[in-house]
């Protein structure tokens, strides 16, 4: 089922999907250490959305080995994407409309063996001749 992270649930055991709508009231630069710790309490999560938050970094992205769908669209993310290697089972990764403009920053994605769907629409990297 789907969980909106507005207030902590009593138990996180049965939660398989989460959205970070709690941040929609404000723009945040990155995932806080407190949020990272909280998200790590969801041991069975397989889908998580960080859309429309104004994130410019994923440095505190928790290591969530069960996540298969990670949505990070409509943010300002650029630079180091290495925290994604701590989510090795991602099948769908959505970076639609961000600030990814360097092919070196997406090199880490080669290490995500299960990745089947990558969305980079609306990023500067998409306009480069060597893209694809």
Coordinates of N, CA, C and O in Angstrom, one line a residue:
X1 N 0.8 -1.2 0.0 CA 0.0 0.0 0.0 C 0.9 1.2 0.0 O 2.1 1.2 0.1
X2 N 0.2 2.4 -0.1 CA 1.0 3.7 -0.2 C 0.8 4.5 1.0 O -0.2 4.6 1.6
X3 N 1.9 5.1 1.5 CA 1.9 5.9 2.7 C 2.4 7.3 2.4 O 3.4 7.5 1.7
X4 N 1.7 8.3 2.9 CA 2.1 9.6 2.8 C 2.8 10.0 4.1 O 2.2 9.8 5.2
X5 N 4.0 10.4 4.1 CA 4.8 10.7 5.3 C 4.4 12.0 5.9 O 5.2 12.9 6.0
X6 N 3.3 12.1 6.5 CA 2.8 13.3 7.2 C 3.1 13.2 8.7 O 3.4 14.2 9.3
X7 N 2.9 12.1 9.2 CA 3.2 11.8 10.6 C 3.7 10.4 10.7 O 3.2 9.5 10.0
X8 N 4.5 10.1 11.7 CA 5.0 8.7 11.8 C 3.9 7.7 12.0 O 3.1 7.9 12.9
X9 N 3.9 6.6 11.3 CA 2.9 5.5 11.6 C 3.4 4.8 12.9 O 4.5 4.9 13.3
X10 N 2.4 4.1 13.5 CA 2.8 3.3 14.7 C 3.8 2.2 14.4 O 4.6 1.9 15.2
X11 N 3.6 1.6 13.2 CA 4.5 0.5 12.8 C 4.9 0.7 11.4 O 4.0 1.0 10.6
X12 N 6.1 0.4 11.0 CA 6.5 0.5 9.6 C 6.8 -0.8 8.9 O 7.1 -0.9 7.8
X13 N 6.5 -1.9 9.6 CA 6.7 -3.2 9.1 C 6.0 -3.5 7.8 O 6.6 -4.1 6.9
X14 N 4.7 -3.2 7.7 CA 3.9 -3.5 6.5 C 4.0 -2.5 5.4 O 3.3 -2.7 4.4
X15 N 4.7 -1.4 5.5 CA 4.7 -0.4 4.6 C 5.6 -0.7 3.4 O 6.8 -1.1 3.6
X16 N 5.1 -0.6 2.2 CA 5.8 -0.9 1.0 C 6.1 0.2 0.0 O 6.8 0.2 -0.9
X17 N 5.4 1.4 0.3 CA 5.5 2.5 -0.6 C 5.4 3.8 0.3 O 4.6 3.8 1.2
X18 N 6.1 4.8 -0.1 CA 6.1 6.1 0.6 C 6.3 7.2 -0.3 O 7.0 7.2 -1.3
X19 N 5.7 8.4 0.1 CA 5.9 9.6 -0.6 C 6.3 10.7 0.4 O 5.8 10.7 1.5
X20 N 7.1 11.6 0.0 CA 7.6 12.6 0.9 C 6.8 13.9 0.8 O 7.4 15.0 0.8
X21 N 5.5 13.8 0.7 CA 4.7 15.0 0.6 C 4.8 15.9 1.8 O 4.4 17.1 1.7
X22 N 5.4 15.4 2.9 CA 5.6 16.3 4.0 C 6.4 17.5 3.7 O 6.3 18.6 4.3
X23 N 7.2 17.4 2.6 CA 8.1 18.5 2.3 C 7.4 19.5 1.3 O 8.0 20.5 1.0
X24 N 6.3 19.2 0.8 CA 5.7 20.1 -0.2 C 5.4 21.5 0.3 O 5.3 22.4 -0.5
X25 N 5.4 21.7 1.6 CA 5.2 23.0 2.1 C 6.5 23.9 2.0 O 6.4 25.1 2.1
X26 N 7.6 23.3 1.8 CA 8.8 24.0 1.8 C 9.8 23.3 0.8 O 9.7 22.2 0.6
X27 N 10.7 24.1 0.3 CA 11.8 23.6 -0.6 C 12.9 23.2 0.3 O 13.3 24.0 1.2
X28 N 13.5 22.0 0.1 CA 14.6 21.6 0.9 C 15.8 21.3 0.0 O 15.6 20.9 -1.2
X29 N 17.0 21.5 0.4 CA 18.2 21.3 -0.4 C 18.6 19.8 -0.5 O 19.0 19.3 -1.5
X30 N 18.4 19.1 0.6 CA 18.8 17.7 0.6 C 17.9 17.0 1.7 O 17.2 17.6 2.5
X31 N 18.0 15.7 1.7 CA 17.3 14.9 2.7 C 18.1 15.0 4.0 O 19.3 14.8 4.0
X32 N 17.4 15.4 5.1 CA 18.1 15.6 6.3 C 18.5 14.3 7.0 O 18.0 13.2 6.6
X33 N 19.5 14.4 7.9 CA 19.9 13.2 8.6 C 18.8 12.6 9.4 O 18.6 11.4 9.5
X34 N 17.9 13.4 9.9 CA 16.7 13.0 10.7 C 15.8 12.2 9.7 O 15.2 11.2 10.1
X35 N 15.5 12.8 8.6 CA 14.7 12.1 7.6 C 15.3 10.8 7.1 O 14.6 9.8 7.0
X36 N 16.6 10.8 6.9 CA 17.3 9.5 6.5 C 17.0 8.4 7.6 O 16.7 7.3 7.2
X37 N 17.2 8.8 8.8 CA 17.0 7.8 9.9 C 15.6 7.3 9.9 O 15.4 6.1 10.1
X38 N 14.7 8.2 9.7 CA 13.2 7.8 9.7 C 12.9 6.9 8.6 O 12.3 5.9 8.7
X39 N 13.4 7.2 7.4 CA 13.2 6.4 6.2 C 13.8 5.0 6.3 O 13.2 4.0 5.8
X40 N 14.8 4.9 7.1 CA 15.5 3.6 7.3 C 14.6 2.7 8.2 O 14.9 1.5 8.3
X41 N 13.6 3.2 8.8 CA 12.7 2.4 9.6 C 11.7 1.6 8.8 O 10.8 0.9 9.4
X42 N 11.7 1.8 7.5 CA 10.8 1.1 6.6 C 11.5 -0.1 5.9 O 12.0 0.1 4.8
X43 N 11.6 -1.2 6.6 CA 12.4 -2.3 6.0 C 11.9 -3.0 4.8 O 12.6 -3.6 4.0
X44 N 10.6 -2.8 4.4 CA 10.0 -3.5 3.3 C 9.6 -2.6 2.2 O 8.8 -2.9 1.3
X45 N 10.0 -1.3 2.2 CA 9.6 -0.3 1.2 C 10.1 -0.7 -0.2 O 11.3 -1.1 -0.3
X46 N 9.3 -0.6 -1.2 CA 9.7 -0.9 -2.5 C 9.5 0.3 -3.5 O 10.0 0.2 -4.6
X47 N 8.9 1.3 -3.1 CA 8.6 2.5 -3.9 C 8.7 3.7 -3.1 O 8.0 3.8 -2.0
X48 N 9.4 4.7 -3.5 CA 9.5 6.0 -2.8 C 9.6 7.1 -3.7 O 10.2 7.1 -4.8
X49 N 8.9 8.2 -3.4 CA 8.8 9.4 -4.2 C 9.3 10.6 -3.5 O 8.9 10.9 -2.4
X50 N 10.3 11.3 -4.1 CA 10.8 12.6 -3.6 C 10.6 13.7 -4.7 O 11.4 14.5 -5.0
X51 N 9.4 13.6 -5.3 CA 9.1 14.6 -6.4 C 8.8 16.0 -5.9 O 8.2 16.1 -4.8
X52 N 9.1 17.0 -6.6 CA 8.7 18.4 -6.4 C 9.2 18.9 -5.0 O 8.4 19.7 -4.4
X53 N 10.4 18.6 -4.6 CA 10.8 19.1 -3.3 C 11.9 20.2 -3.4 O 12.2 20.8 -2.4
X54 N 12.4 20.4 -4.6 CA 13.5 21.3 -4.7 C 14.9 20.8 -4.3 O 15.8 21.5 -4.0
X55 N 15.0 19.5 -4.2 CA 16.2 18.8 -3.8 C 17.3 19.2 -4.8 O 17.1 19.1 -6.0
X56 N 18.5 19.5 -4.3 CA 19.6 19.7 -5.2 C 20.7 18.6 -5.0 O 21.7 18.6 -5.6
X57 N 20.5 17.7 -4.0 CA 21.4 16.7 -3.7 C 20.7 15.5 -3.1 O 19.6 15.6 -2.5
X58 N 21.3 14.3 -3.3 CA 20.7 13.1 -2.7 C 21.7 12.5 -1.7 O 21.7 11.3 -1.5
X59 N 22.6 13.3 -1.2 CA 23.7 12.8 -0.3 C 23.2 12.0 0.9 O 23.9 11.2 1.3
X60 N 22.0 12.3 1.4 CA 21.6 11.6 2.6 C 20.5 10.5 2.2 O 19.8 10.1 3.1
X61 N 20.5 10.1 1.0 CA 19.6 9.1 0.6 C 19.9 7.8 1.4 O 21.0 7.4 1.4
X62 N 18.9 7.3 2.1 CA 19.2 6.1 2.9 C 19.5 4.8 2.0 O 19.1 4.8 0.9
X63 N 20.2 3.9 2.6 CA 20.5 2.6 1.9 C 19.2 1.8 2.1 O 18.9 1.3 3.2
X64 N 18.5 1.7 1.0 CA 17.2 0.9 1.0 C 17.3 -0.2 0.0 O 17.0 0.0 -1.2
X65 N 17.7 -1.3 0.4 CA 18.0 -2.4 -0.5 C 16.7 -3.0 -1.1 O 16.8 -3.7 -2.2
X66 N 15.5 -2.7 -0.6 CA 14.3 -3.3 -1.1 C 13.6 -2.3 -2.1 O 12.7 -2.8 -2.8
X67 N 14.1 -1.1 -2.3 CA 13.5 -0.1 -3.2 C 13.6 -0.6 -4.6 O 14.8 -0.8 -5.1
X68 N 12.5 -0.6 -5.3 CA 12.5 -0.9 -6.8 C 12.2 0.3 -7.6 O 12.6 0.3 -8.8
X69 N 11.4 1.2 -7.1 CA 11.0 2.4 -7.8 C 11.4 3.6 -7.0 O 11.0 3.7 -5.8
X70 N 12.2 4.5 -7.6 CA 12.7 5.7 -6.9 C 12.4 6.9 -7.8 O 12.9 7.0 -8.9
X71 N 11.5 7.8 -7.4 CA 11.1 8.9 -8.1 C 11.7 10.2 -7.5 O 11.5 10.5 -6.3
X72 N 12.5 10.9 -8.3 CA 13.2 12.1 -7.9 C 12.9 13.2 -8.9 O 13.8 14.1 -9.1
X73 N 11.7 13.3 -9.5 CA 11.5 14.2 -10.6 C 11.1 15.6 -10.1 O 10.7 15.8 -8.9
X74 N 11.3 16.6 -11.0 CA 11.0 18.0 -10.7 C 11.7 18.5 -9.5 O 11.1 19.1 -8.6
X75 N 13.0 18.3 -9.4 CA 13.9 18.8 -8.4 C 15.0 19.6 -9.0 O 14.8 20.1 -10.2
X76 N 16.1 19.8 -8.4 CA 17.3 20.5 -8.9 C 18.5 19.7 -8.7 O 19.6 20.2 -8.5
X77 N 18.4 18.4 -8.8 CA 19.5 17.5 -8.5 C 20.5 17.5 -9.6 O 20.2 17.5 -10.8
X78 N 21.8 17.6 -9.1 CA 23.0 17.6 -10.0 C 24.1 17.0 -9.2 O 24.1 16.8 -8.0
X79 N 25.2 16.7 -9.9 CA 26.4 16.3 -9.3 C 26.4 14.8 -8.9 O 26.0 13.9 -9.6
X80 N 27.0 14.5 -7.7 CA 27.2 13.2 -7.2 C 25.9 12.4 -7.0 O 25.1 12.7 -6.2
X81 N 25.8 11.3 -7.7 CA 24.7 10.4 -7.5 C 25.1 9.1 -6.9 O 24.4 8.1 -6.9
X82 N 26.3 9.0 -6.3 CA 26.8 7.8 -5.7 C 25.9 7.2 -4.6 O 26.0 6.0 -4.4
X83 N 25.1 7.9 -3.9 CA 24.3 7.3 -2.9 C 23.3 6.2 -3.5 O 22.8 5.4 -2.8
X84 N 23.1 6.3 -4.8 CA 22.2 5.3 -5.5 C 22.8 3.9 -5.4 O 22.0 3.0 -5.5
X85 N 24.1 3.8 -5.3 CA 24.6 2.4 -5.2 C 24.2 1.7 -4.0 O 24.3 0.5 -3.9
X86 N 23.6 2.4 -3.0 CA 23.1 1.8 -1.8 C 21.7 1.3 -1.9 O 21.1 0.9 -1.0
X87 N 21.2 1.5 -3.1 CA 19.8 1.0 -3.5 C 19.9 0.1 -4.7 O 19.5 0.5 -5.8
X88 N 20.6 -1.1 -4.5 CA 21.0 -1.9 -5.7 C 19.8 -2.6 -6.5 O 20.1 -3.1 -7.5
X89 N 18.6 -2.6 -5.9 CA 17.5 -3.3 -6.6 C 16.6 -2.3 -7.3 O 15.5 -2.8 -7.7
X90 N 17.0 -1.1 -7.6 CA 16.1 -0.1 -8.3 C 15.9 -0.7 -9.7 O 16.9 -1.0 -10.4
X91 N 14.7 -0.7 -10.1 CA 14.3 -1.1 -11.5 C 13.9 0.2 -12.3 O 14.1 0.3 -13.5
X92 N 13.3 1.1 -11.6 CA 12.8 2.3 -12.3 C 13.3 3.5 -11.5 O 13.1 3.7 -10.3
X93 N 14.0 4.4 -12.2 CA 14.6 5.6 -11.6 C 14.2 6.8 -12.4 O 14.5 6.9 -13.6
X94 N 13.5 7.7 -11.8 CA 12.9 8.9 -12.5 C 13.6 10.2 -12.0 O 13.4 10.6 -10.9
X95 N 14.4 10.7 -13.0 CA 15.1 12.0 -12.7 C 14.5 13.1 -13.7 O 15.2 14.1 -14.0
X96 N 13.3 12.9 -14.1 CA 12.6 13.9 -15.0 C 12.7 15.3 -14.4 O 12.4 15.5 -13.3
X97 N 13.2 16.2 -15.3 CA 13.3 17.7 -14.9 C 14.1 17.9 -13.7 O 13.6 18.2 -12.6
X98 N 15.4 17.7 -13.8 CA 16.4 18.0 -12.8 C 17.6 18.8 -13.5 O 17.4 19.3 -14.6
X99 N 18.7 18.9 -12.9 CA 19.9 19.6 -13.4 C 21.0 18.7 -13.7 O 22.2 19.1 -13.6
X100 N 20.7 17.5 -14.1 CA 21.8 16.6 -14.5 C 22.4 16.9 -15.8 O 21.6 16.9 -16.8
X101 N 23.7 17.3 -15.9 CA 24.2 17.8 -17.1 C 25.6 17.1 -17.5 O 26.2 17.5 -18.5
X102 N 26.0 16.2 -16.6 CA 27.3 15.6 -16.8 C 27.2 14.1 -16.9 O 26.7 13.5 -16.0
X103 N 27.8 13.5 -18.0 CA 27.7 12.1 -18.1 C 28.5 11.4 -17.1 O 28.2 10.2 -16.7
X104 N 29.5 12.0 -16.5 CA 30.3 11.4 -15.4 C 29.4 11.2 -14.1 O 29.6 10.2 -13.4
X105 N 28.4 12.0 -13.9 CA 27.6 11.9 -12.7 C 26.6 10.7 -12.8 O 26.2 10.1 -11.8
X106 N 26.3 10.3 -14.1 CA 25.4 9.1 -14.2 C 26.2 7.8 -14.4 O 25.6 6.7 -14.5
X107 N 27.5 7.8 -14.4 CA 28.3 6.6 -14.5 C 28.0 5.6 -13.4 O 28.0 4.4 -13.7
X108 N 27.7 6.1 -12.2 CA 27.4 5.2 -11.1 C 26.2 4.3 -11.4 O 26.0 3.2 -10.9
X109 N 25.3 4.7 -12.3 CA 24.1 4.0 -12.6 C 24.4 2.6 -13.3 O 23.6 1.7 -13.2
X110 N 25.6 2.5 -13.9 CA 26.0 1.2 -14.4 C 26.1 0.1 -13.4 O 26.0 -1.1 -13.7
X111 N 26.3 0.5 -12.1 CA 26.4 -0.4 -11.0 C 25.1 -1.0 -10.5 O 25.1 -1.9 -9.8
X112 N 24.0 -0.3 -11.0 CA 22.7 -0.8 -10.5 C 22.2 -1.8 -11.6 O 21.6 -1.5 -12.6
X113 N 22.5 -3.1 -11.3 CA 22.3 -4.1 -12.2 C 20.8 -4.4 -12.6 O 20.5 -4.9 -13.7
X114 N 19.9 -4.0 -11.8 CA 18.4 -4.3 -12.0 C 17.7 -3.1 -12.7 O 16.6 -3.2 -13.1
X115 N 18.4 -2.0 -12.9 CA 17.9 -0.8 -13.5 C 17.4 -1.1 -15.0 O 18.1 -1.5 -15.8
X116 N 16.1 -0.9 -15.2 CA 15.5 -1.2 -16.5 C 14.9 0.1 -17.1 O 14.9 0.3 -18.3
X117 N 14.5 1.1 -16.3 CA 13.8 2.3 -16.8 C 14.5 3.5 -16.1 O 14.4 3.7 -14.9
X118 N 15.1 4.3 -16.9 CA 15.8 5.5 -16.5 C 15.2 6.7 -17.2 O 15.2 6.7 -18.5
X119 N 14.6 7.7 -16.5 CA 14.0 8.9 -17.1 C 14.9 10.1 -16.8 O 15.1 10.5 -15.7
X120 N 15.4 10.7 -17.9 CA 16.2 11.9 -17.8 C 15.7 13.0 -18.6 O 16.4 14.0 -18.9
X121 N 14.4 12.9 -19.0 CA 13.8 14.0 -19.8 C 13.8 15.3 -19.0 O 13.6 15.3 -17.8
X122 N 14.2 16.4 -19.7 CA 14.2 17.7 -19.1 C 15.5 18.0 -18.3 O 15.6 19.0 -17.6
X123 N 16.5 17.2 -18.6 CA 17.9 17.5 -18.0 C 18.8 17.9 -19.1 O 18.6 17.5 -20.3
X124 N 19.8 18.7 -18.8 CA 20.8 19.2 -19.8 C 21.5 18.1 -20.5 O 21.8 18.2 -21.7
X125 N 21.7 17.0 -19.8 CA 22.5 15.8 -20.4 C 21.7 15.3 -21.6 O 22.4 14.8 -22.6
X126 N 20.5 15.4 -21.7 CA 19.7 14.9 -22.8 C 20.0 15.7 -24.1 O 19.8 15.2 -25.2
X127 N 20.5 16.9 -24.0 CA 20.8 17.7 -25.1 C 22.2 17.5 -25.7 O 22.5 18.0 -26.8
X128 N 23.0 16.7 -25.0 CA 24.3 16.5 -25.5 C 24.4 15.4 -26.6 O 23.6 14.5 -26.6
X129 N 25.2 15.6 -27.6 CA 25.3 14.7 -28.7 C 25.6 13.3 -28.3 O 25.1 12.3 -29.0
X130 N 26.4 13.1 -27.3 CA 26.8 11.7 -26.8 C 25.7 11.0 -26.0 O 25.9 9.9 -25.6
X131 N 24.6 11.7 -25.7 CA 23.5 11.1 -24.9 C 22.9 10.0 -25.7 O 22.7 10.1 -26.9
X132 N 22.7 8.9 -25.0 CA 22.1 7.7 -25.5 C 23.2 6.9 -26.1 O 23.6 6.1 -26.5

